[in-house]
Short mmCIF file of C-alpha atoms and ligand atoms in Angstrom, two decimals:
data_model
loop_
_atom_site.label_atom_id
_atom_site.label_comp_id
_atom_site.label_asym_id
_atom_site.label_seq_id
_atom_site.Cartn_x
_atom_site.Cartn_y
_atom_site.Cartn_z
CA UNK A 1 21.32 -11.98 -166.92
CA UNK A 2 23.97 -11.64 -170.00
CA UNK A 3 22.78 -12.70 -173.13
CA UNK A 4 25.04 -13.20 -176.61
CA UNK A 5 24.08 -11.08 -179.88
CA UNK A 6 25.18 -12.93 -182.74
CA UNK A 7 24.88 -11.62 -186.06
CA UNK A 8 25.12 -14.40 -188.65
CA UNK A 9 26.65 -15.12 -192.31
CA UNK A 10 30.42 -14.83 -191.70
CA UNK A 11 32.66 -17.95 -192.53
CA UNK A 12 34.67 -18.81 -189.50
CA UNK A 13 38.26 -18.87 -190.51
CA UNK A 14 42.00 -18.70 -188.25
CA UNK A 15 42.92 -20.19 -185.23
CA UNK A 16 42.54 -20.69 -181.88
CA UNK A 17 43.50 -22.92 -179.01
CA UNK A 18 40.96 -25.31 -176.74
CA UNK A 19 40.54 -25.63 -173.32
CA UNK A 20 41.12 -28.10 -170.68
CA UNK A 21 38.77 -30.32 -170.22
CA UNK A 22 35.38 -29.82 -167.97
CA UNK A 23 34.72 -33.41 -167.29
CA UNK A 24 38.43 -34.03 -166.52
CA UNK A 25 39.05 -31.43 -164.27
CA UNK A 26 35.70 -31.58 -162.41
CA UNK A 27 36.40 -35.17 -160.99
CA UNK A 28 40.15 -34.38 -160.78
CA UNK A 29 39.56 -30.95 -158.69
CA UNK A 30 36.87 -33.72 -156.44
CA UNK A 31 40.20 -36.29 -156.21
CA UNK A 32 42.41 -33.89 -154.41
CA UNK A 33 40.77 -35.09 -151.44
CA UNK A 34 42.52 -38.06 -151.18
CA UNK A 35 45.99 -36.71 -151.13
CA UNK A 36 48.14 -36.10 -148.22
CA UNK A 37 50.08 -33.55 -150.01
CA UNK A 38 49.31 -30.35 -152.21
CA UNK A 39 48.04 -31.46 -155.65
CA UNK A 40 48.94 -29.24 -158.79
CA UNK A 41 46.68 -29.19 -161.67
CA UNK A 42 47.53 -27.35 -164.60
CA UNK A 43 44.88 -26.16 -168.02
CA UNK A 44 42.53 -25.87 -165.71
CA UNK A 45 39.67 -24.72 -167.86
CA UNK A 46 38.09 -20.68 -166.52
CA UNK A 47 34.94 -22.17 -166.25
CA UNK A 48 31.39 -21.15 -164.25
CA UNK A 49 31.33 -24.89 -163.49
CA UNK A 50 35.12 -24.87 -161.98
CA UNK A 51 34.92 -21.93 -159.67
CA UNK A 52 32.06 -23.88 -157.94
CA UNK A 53 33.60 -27.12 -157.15
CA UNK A 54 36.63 -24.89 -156.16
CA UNK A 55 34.08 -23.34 -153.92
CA UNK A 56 32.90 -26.19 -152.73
CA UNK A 57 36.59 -27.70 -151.43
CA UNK A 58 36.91 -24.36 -149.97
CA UNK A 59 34.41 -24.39 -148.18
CA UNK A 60 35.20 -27.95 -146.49
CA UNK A 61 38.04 -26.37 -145.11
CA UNK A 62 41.26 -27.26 -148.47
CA UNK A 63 43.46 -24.29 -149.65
CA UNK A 64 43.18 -23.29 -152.90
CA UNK A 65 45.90 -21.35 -154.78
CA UNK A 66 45.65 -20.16 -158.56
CA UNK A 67 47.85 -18.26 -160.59
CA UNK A 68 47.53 -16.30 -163.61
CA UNK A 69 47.93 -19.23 -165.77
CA UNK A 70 44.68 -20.87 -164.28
CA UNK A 71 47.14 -23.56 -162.42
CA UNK A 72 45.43 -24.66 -159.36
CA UNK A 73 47.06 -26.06 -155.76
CA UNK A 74 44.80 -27.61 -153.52
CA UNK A 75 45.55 -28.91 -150.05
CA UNK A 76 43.39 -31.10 -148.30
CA UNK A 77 45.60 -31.09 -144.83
CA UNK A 78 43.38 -28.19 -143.77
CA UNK A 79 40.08 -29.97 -144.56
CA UNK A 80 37.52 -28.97 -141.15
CA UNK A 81 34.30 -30.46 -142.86
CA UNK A 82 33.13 -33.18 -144.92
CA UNK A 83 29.77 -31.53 -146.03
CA UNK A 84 28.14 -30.27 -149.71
CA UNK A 85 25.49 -28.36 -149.30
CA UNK A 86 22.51 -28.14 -151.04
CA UNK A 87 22.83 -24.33 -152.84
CA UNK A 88 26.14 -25.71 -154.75
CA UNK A 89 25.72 -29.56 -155.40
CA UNK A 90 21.83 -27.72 -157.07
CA UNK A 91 24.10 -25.92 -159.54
CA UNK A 92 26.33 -28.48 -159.98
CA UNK A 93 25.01 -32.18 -160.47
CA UNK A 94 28.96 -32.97 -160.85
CA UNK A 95 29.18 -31.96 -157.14
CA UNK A 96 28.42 -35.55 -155.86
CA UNK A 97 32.28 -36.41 -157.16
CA UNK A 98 33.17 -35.52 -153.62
CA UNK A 99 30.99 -38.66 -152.02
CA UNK A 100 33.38 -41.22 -152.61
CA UNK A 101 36.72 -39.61 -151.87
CA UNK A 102 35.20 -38.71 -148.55
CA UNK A 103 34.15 -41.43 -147.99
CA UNK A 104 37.28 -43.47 -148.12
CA UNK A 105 39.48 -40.94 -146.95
CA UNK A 106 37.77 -40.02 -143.91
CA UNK A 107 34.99 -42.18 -143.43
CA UNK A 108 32.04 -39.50 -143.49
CA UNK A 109 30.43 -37.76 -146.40
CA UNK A 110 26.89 -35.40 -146.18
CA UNK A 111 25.89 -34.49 -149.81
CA UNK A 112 23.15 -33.05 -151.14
CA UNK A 113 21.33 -35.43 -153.31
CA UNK A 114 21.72 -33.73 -156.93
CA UNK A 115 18.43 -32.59 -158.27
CA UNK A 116 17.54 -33.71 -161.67
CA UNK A 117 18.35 -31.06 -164.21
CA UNK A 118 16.60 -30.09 -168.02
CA UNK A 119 18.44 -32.83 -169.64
CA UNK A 120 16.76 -35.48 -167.54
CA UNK A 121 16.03 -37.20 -164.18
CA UNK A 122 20.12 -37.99 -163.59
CA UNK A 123 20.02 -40.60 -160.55
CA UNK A 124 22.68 -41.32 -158.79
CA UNK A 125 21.79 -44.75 -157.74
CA UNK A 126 24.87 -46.59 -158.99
CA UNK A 127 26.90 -44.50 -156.99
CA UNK A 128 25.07 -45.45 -153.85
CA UNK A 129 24.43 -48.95 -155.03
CA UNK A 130 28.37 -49.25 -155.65
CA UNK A 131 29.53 -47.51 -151.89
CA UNK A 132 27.34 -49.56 -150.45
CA UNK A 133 28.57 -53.09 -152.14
CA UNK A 134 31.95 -51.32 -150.69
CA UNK A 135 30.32 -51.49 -147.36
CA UNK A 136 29.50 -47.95 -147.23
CA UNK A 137 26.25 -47.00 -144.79
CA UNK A 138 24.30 -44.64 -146.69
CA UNK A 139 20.53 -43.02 -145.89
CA UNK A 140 18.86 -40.33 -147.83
CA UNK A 141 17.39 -37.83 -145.45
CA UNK A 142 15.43 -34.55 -146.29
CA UNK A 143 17.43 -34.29 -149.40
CA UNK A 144 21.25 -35.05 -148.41
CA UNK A 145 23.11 -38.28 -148.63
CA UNK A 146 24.14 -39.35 -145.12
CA UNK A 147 27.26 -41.77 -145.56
CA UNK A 148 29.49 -43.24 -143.05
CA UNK A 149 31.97 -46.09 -143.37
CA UNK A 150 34.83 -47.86 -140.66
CA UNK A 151 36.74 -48.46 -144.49
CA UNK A 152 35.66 -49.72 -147.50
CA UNK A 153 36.29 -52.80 -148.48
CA UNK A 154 37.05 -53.65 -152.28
CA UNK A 155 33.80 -55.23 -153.95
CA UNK A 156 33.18 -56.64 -157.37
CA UNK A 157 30.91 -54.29 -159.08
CA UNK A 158 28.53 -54.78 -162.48
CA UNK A 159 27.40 -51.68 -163.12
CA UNK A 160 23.90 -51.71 -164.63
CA UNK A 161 24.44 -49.06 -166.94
CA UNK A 162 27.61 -47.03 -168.23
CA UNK A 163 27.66 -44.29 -166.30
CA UNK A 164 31.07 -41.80 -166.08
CA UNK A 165 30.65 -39.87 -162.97
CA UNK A 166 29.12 -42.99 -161.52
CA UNK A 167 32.40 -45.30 -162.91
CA UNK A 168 34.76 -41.98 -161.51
CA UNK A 169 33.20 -41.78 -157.83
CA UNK A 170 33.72 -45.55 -157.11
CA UNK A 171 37.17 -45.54 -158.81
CA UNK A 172 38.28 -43.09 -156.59
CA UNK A 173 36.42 -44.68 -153.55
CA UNK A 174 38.47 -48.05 -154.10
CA UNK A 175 41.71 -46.23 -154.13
CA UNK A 176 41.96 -46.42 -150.66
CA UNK A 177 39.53 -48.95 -150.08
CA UNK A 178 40.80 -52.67 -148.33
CA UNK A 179 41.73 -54.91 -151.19
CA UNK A 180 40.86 -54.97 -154.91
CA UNK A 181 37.83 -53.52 -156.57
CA UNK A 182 36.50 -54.58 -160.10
CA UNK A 183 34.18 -52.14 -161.69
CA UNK A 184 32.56 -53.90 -164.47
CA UNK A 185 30.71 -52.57 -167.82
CA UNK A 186 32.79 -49.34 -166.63
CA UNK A 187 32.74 -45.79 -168.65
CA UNK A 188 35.94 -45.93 -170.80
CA UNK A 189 35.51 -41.65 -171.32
CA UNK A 190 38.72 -40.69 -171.95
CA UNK A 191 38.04 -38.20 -168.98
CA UNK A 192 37.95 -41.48 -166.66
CA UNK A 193 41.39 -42.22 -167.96
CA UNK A 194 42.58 -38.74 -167.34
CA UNK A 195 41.28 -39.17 -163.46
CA UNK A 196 42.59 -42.68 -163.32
CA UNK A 197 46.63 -41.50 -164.40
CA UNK A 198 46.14 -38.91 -161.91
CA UNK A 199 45.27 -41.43 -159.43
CA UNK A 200 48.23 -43.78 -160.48
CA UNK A 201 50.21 -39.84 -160.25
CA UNK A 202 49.39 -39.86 -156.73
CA UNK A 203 50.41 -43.64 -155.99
CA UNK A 204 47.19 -45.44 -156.79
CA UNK A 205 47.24 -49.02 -158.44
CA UNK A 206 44.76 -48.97 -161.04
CA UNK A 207 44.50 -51.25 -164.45
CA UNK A 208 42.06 -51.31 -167.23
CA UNK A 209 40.78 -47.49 -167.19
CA UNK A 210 39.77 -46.48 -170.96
CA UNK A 211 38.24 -50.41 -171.22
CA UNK A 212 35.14 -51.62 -169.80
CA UNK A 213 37.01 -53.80 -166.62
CA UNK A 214 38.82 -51.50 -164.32
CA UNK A 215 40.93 -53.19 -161.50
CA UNK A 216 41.77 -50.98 -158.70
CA UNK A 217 44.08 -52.00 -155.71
CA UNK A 218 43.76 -50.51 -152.41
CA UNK A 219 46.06 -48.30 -150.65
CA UNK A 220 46.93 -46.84 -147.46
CA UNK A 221 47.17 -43.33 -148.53
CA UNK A 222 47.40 -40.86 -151.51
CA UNK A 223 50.52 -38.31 -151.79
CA UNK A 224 50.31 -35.26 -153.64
CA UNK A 225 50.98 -34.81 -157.65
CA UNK A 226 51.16 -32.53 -160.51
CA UNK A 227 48.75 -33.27 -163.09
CA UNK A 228 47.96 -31.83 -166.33
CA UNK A 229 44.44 -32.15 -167.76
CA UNK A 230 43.69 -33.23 -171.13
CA UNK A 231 41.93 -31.43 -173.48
CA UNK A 232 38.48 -30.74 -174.01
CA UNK A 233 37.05 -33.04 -176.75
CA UNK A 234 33.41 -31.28 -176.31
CA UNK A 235 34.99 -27.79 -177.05
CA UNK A 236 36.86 -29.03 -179.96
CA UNK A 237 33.70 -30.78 -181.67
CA UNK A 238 31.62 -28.02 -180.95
CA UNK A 239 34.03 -25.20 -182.73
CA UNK A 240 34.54 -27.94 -185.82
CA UNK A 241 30.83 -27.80 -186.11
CA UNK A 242 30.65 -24.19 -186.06
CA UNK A 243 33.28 -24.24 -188.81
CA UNK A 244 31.57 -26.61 -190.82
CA UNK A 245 27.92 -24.85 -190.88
CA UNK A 246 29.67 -21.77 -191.71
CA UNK A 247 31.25 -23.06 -194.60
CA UNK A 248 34.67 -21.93 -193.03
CA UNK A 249 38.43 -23.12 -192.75
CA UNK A 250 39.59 -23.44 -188.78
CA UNK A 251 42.69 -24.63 -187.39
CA UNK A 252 42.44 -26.06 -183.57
CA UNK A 253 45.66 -25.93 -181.80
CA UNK A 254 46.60 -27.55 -177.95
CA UNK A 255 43.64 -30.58 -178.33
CA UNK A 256 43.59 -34.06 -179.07
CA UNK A 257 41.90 -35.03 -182.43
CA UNK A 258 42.13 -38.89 -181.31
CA UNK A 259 39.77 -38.28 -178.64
CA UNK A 260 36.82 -37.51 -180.95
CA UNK A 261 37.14 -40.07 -183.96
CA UNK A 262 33.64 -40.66 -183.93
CA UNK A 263 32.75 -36.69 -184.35
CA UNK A 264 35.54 -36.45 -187.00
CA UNK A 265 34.10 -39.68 -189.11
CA UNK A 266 30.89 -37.53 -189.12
CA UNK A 267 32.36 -34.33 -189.88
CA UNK A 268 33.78 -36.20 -193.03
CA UNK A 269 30.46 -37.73 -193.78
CA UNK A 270 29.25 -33.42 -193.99
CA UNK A 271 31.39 -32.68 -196.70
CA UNK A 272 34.15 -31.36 -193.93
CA UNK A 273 37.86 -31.92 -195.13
CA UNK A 274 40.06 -32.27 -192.04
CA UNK A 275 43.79 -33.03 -191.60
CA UNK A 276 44.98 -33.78 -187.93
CA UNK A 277 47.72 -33.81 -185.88
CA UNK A 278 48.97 -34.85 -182.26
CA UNK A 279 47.36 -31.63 -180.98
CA UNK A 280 45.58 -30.36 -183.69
CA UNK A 281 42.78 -30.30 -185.97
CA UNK A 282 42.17 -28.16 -189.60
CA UNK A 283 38.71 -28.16 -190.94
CA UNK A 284 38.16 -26.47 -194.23
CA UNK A 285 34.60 -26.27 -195.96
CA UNK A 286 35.57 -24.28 -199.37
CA UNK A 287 32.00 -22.50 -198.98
CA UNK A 288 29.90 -25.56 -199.30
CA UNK A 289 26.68 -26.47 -197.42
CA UNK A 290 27.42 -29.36 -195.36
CA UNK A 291 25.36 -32.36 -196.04
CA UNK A 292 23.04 -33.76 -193.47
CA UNK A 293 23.96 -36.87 -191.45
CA UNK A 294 22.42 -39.25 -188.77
CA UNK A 295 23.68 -39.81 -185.39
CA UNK A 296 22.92 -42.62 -182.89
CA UNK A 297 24.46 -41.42 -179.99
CA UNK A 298 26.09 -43.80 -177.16
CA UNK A 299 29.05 -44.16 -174.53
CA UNK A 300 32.81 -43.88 -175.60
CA UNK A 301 34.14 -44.23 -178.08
CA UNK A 302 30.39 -44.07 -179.85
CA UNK A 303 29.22 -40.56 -181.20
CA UNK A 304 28.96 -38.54 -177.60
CA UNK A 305 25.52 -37.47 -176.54
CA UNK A 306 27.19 -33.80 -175.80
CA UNK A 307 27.87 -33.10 -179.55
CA UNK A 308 23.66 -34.39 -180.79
CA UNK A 309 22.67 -31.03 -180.23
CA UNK A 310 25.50 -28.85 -182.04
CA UNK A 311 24.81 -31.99 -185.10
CA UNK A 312 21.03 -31.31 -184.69
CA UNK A 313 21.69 -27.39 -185.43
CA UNK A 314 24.16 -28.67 -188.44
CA UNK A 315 21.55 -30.67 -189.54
CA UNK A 316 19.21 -28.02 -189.74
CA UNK A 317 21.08 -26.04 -192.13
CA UNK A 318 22.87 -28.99 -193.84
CA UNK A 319 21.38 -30.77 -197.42
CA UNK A 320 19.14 -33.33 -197.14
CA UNK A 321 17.37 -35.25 -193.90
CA UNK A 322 19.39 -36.59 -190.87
CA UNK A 323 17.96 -38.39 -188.29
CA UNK A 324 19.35 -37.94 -184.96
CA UNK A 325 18.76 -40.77 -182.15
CA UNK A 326 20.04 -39.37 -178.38
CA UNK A 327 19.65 -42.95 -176.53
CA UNK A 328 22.16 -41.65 -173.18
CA UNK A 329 19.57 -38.95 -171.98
CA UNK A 330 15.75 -39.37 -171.82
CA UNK A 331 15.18 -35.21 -172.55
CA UNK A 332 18.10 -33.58 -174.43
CA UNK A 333 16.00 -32.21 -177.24
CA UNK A 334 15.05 -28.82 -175.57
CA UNK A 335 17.18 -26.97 -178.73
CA UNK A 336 14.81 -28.29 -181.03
CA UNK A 337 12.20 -26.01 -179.55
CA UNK A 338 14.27 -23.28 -180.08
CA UNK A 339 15.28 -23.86 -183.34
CA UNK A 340 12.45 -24.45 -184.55
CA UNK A 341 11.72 -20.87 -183.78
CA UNK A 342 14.36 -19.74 -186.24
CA UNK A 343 12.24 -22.01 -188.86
CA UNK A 344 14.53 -25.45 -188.61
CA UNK A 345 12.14 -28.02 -190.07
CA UNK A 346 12.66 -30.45 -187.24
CA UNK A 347 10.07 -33.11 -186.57
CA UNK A 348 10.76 -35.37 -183.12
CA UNK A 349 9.71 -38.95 -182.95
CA UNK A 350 10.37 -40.53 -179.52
CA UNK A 351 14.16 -39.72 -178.92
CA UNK A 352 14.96 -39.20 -182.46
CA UNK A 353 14.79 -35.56 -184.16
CA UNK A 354 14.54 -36.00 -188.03
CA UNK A 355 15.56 -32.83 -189.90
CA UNK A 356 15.06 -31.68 -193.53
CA UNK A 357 17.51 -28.91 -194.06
CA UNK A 358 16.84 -25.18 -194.96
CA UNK A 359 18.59 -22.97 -196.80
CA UNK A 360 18.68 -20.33 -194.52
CA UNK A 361 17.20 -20.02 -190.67
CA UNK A 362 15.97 -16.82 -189.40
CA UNK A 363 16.88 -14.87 -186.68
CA UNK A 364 15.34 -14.79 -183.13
CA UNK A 365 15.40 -14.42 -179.53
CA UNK A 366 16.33 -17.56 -178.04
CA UNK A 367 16.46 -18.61 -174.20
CA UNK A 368 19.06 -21.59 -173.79
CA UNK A 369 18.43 -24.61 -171.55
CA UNK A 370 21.46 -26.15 -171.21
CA UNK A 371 24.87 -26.50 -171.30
CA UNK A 372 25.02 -27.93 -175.20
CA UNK A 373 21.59 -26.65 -175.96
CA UNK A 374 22.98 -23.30 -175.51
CA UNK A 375 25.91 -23.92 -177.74
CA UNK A 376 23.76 -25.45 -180.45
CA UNK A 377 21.69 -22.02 -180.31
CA UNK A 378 24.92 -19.82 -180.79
CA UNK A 379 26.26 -21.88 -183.52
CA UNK A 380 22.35 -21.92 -185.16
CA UNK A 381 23.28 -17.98 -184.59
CA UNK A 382 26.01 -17.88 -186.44
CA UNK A 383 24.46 -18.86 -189.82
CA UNK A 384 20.90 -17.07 -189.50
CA UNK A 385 20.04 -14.32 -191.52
CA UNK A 386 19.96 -10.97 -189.14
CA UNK A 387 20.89 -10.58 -185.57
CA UNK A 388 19.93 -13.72 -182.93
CA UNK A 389 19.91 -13.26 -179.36
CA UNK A 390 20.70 -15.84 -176.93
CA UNK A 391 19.50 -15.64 -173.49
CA UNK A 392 20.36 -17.01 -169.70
CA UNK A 393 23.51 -17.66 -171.14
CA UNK A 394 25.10 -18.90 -167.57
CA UNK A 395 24.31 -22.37 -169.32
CA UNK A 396 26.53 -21.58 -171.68
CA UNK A 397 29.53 -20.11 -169.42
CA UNK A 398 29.49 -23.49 -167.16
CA UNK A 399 31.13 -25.23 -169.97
CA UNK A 400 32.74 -22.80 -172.84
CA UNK A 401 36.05 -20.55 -172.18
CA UNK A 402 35.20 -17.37 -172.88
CA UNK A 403 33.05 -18.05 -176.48
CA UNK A 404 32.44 -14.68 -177.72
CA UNK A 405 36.22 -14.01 -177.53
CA UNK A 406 36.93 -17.56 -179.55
CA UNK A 407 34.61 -17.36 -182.11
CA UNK A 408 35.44 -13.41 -182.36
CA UNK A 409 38.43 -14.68 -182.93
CA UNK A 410 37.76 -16.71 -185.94
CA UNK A 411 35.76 -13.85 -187.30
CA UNK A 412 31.86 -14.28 -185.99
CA UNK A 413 30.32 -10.95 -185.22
CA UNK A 414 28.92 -12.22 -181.73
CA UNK A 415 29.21 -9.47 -178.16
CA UNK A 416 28.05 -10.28 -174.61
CA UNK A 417 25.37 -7.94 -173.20
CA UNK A 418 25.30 -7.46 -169.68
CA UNK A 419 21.88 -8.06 -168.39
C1 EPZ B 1 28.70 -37.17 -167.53
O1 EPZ B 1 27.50 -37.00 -166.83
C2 EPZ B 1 29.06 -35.81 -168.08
N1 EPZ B 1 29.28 -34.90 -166.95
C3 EPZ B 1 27.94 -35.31 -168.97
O2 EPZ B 1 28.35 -34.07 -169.52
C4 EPZ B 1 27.74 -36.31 -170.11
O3 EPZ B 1 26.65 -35.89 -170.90
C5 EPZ B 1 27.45 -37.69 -169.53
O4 EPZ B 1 28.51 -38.08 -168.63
C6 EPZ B 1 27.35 -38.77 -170.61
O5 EPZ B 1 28.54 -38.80 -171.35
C7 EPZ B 1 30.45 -34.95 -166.29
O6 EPZ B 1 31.32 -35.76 -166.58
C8 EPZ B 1 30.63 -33.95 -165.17
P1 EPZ B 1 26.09 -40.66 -166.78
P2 EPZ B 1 26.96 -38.17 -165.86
O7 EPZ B 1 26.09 -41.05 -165.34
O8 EPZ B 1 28.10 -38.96 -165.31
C9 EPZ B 1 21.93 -42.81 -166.11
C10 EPZ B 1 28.14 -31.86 -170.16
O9 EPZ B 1 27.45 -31.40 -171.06
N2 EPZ B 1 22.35 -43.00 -164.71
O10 EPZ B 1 27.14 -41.24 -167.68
O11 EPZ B 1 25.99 -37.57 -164.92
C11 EPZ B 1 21.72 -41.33 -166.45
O12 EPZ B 1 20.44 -40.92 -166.06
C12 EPZ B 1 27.58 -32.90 -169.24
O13 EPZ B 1 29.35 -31.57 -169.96
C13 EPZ B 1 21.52 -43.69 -163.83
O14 EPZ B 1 20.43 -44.12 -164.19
O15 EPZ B 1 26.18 -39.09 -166.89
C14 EPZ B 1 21.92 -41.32 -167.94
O16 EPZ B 1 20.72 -41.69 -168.58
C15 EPZ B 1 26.09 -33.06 -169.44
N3 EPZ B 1 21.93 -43.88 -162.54
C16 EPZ B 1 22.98 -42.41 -168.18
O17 EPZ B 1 22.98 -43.21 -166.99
C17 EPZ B 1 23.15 -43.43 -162.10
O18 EPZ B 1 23.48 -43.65 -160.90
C18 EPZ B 1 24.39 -41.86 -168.39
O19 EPZ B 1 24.63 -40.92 -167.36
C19 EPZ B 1 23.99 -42.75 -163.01
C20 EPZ B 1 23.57 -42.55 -164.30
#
């Protein structure tokens, strides 16, 4: 397995462009199966996570083109099987995105029931509680979701709690469903919104995406589109971060600094002074230590439970104590451990990680956990003192572009080691 070698002190400095976004083009990629025409999505992000749901629609029978430019064309017209199996939906938890276009598409759906992952237990049962308020029939049987249904039929839905993949799969489900479907205490992710005007691309009548009531209006069918997916608010915090621990100056070009107010208030709060843009962001630290802060994290627009772990490894290097609350995930400090091995002082309470900053943390081999863990270890990395080593770094590669090249980029000494 590859590992990172990352060889800390530089400042980052220069600039460098972000991504599409993972969360946007994940449900997107699961939505062209309710078109009736060839769907074009373009900034596709080159991601681990990407080439497996494109795997997955493969294998169901869609054609898949891609050029050069990571611009994808899927056809569902070809579609032979409405089936995800157990050996991709297990590496992909994001997998179950296919259930409800399925289902009201064709009527039939058999997906493996996502596993829990390190982060935490991850249910799904407001997906299934939602397709079946649609009239959906749905078993669970040795391990895959069994789901048939004559159509759906559009339902009033409270969802218990905010959930974005859960608010995405029955958006998409009442697109075709019979009549009008209001999903209530809905995700307002501005990755929802960027499924939802894809939706609306492909002749969908939906209202409200972005607040917490979303109206949707059933059709008879979906035609194809050409959509273009936003950019990747995650990616962009984590690289401000990284600028900000190193004391650097980074410019980040092709993103959307409105998405991540919340991240940008506490990037201010470090020390961090930041000028933005439509589709940029400049950081610049002059050299100083950031100062700590504390985080409660929460749905959109609150601070998003994705950055808490590149904050916690700020923190740990930043002046003073912050205290860090992560209230969206019940196990999401599995950094901590890690960076504690570097000599963070981080003490955790329940699901709150108080840190006193150090001066300097210390070098060491490090295995990452998760997608954001992982990142929160390479930035920790990149202001140790000697040469850190970052292992099972396929965590890393489901949700970050090519890393070592960006952050070479910007002047980190970091190199991938085949392992
Ligand atoms: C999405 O996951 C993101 N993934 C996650 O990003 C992100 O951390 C999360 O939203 C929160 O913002 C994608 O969009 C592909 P949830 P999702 O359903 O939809 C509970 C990353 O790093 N819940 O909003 O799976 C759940 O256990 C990934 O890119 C239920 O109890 O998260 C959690 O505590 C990690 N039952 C809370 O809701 C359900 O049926 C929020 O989860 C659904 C969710």
């Amino acid at each position: 397995m590859d590992k990172l070698i990352i060889n800390g002190g530089p400042r980052l400095n220069g600039e460098i462009r972000i991504s599409g976004a993972k969360n946007a083009a994940l449900p997107i990629l699961a939505a062209t199966l309710l078109a009736d025409g060839p769907v074009t999505i373009s900034n596709v992000p080159h991601l681990h996570d990407i080439t497996t749901t494109m795997e997955l629609l493969g294998r169901m029978g869609l054609e898949l083109t891609i050029d050069e430019k990571m611009n994808v064309q899927v056809d569902s017209r070809t579609i032979r099987e409405f089936f995800a199996p157990y050996e991709l939906v297990r590496t992909m938890r994001a997998s179950i995105l296919v259930l409800g276009p399925l289902l009201t598409r064709f009527g039939r759906a058999d997906v493996a029931l996502p596993g829990g992952c390190a982060i935490g237990s991850r249910p799904v049962n407001l997906h299934l509680q939602g397709l079946a308020a649609m009239g959906a029939e749905l078993t669970v049987d040795g391990g895959y979701i069994r789901a048939t249904a004559k159509r759906l039929k559009g339902a009033d839905l409270m969802m218990d709690l905010v959930t974005v993949t859960g608010t995405e799969n029955l958006m998409m489900a009442a697109t075709m469903a019979k009549g009008v479907t209001v999903i209530r205490n809905a995700a307002r992710e501005p990755e929802v919104v960027d499924l939802a005007n894809c939706l609306i691309g492909m002749g969908a009548i939906i209202d409200g995406a972005g607040t917490d009531t979303i109206r949707i209006s059933g059709v008879e069918s979906l035609s194809g589109t050409h959509y273009e997916i936003l950019p990747d608010r995650i990616e962009t915090g984590t690289y401000l971060v990284a600028a900000t621990m190193t004391g650097g100056h980074v410019k980040l070009k092709s993103t959307k600094p409105e998405l991540l107010e919340a991240v940008l208030s506490k990037l201010h709060d470090a020390g961090a002074e930041i000028t933005t843009g439509d589709t940029w962001v400049e950081l610049e630290m002059n050299g100083k230590r950031p100062r700590a802060v504390s985080i409660h994290t929460s749905p959109y627009p609150g601070f998003p439970t994705d950055m808490q772990a590149q904050f916690t490894a700020l923190n740990c290097v930043a002046e003073g104590t912050g205290v860090i609350t992560e209230s969206v995930f019940e196990n999401r400090f599995m950094h901590v451990l890690e960076l504690q091995r570097m000599g963070a002082q981080i003490q955790i309470e329940g699901n709150t990680a108080i840190t006193t900053g150090v001066a300097k943390l210390k070098s060491a081999p490090l295995m990452a956990t998760d997608l954001r863990a992982s990142a929160s270890l390479v930035l920790a990395g990149l202001v140790a003192e000697g040469s850190t080593e970052v292992h099972r770094i396929y965590h890393i590669d489901r949700g970050y572009e090519t890393i070592e090249e960006k952050l070479s980029n910007l002047g980190a000494q970091i190199r991938r080691v085949p392992g």
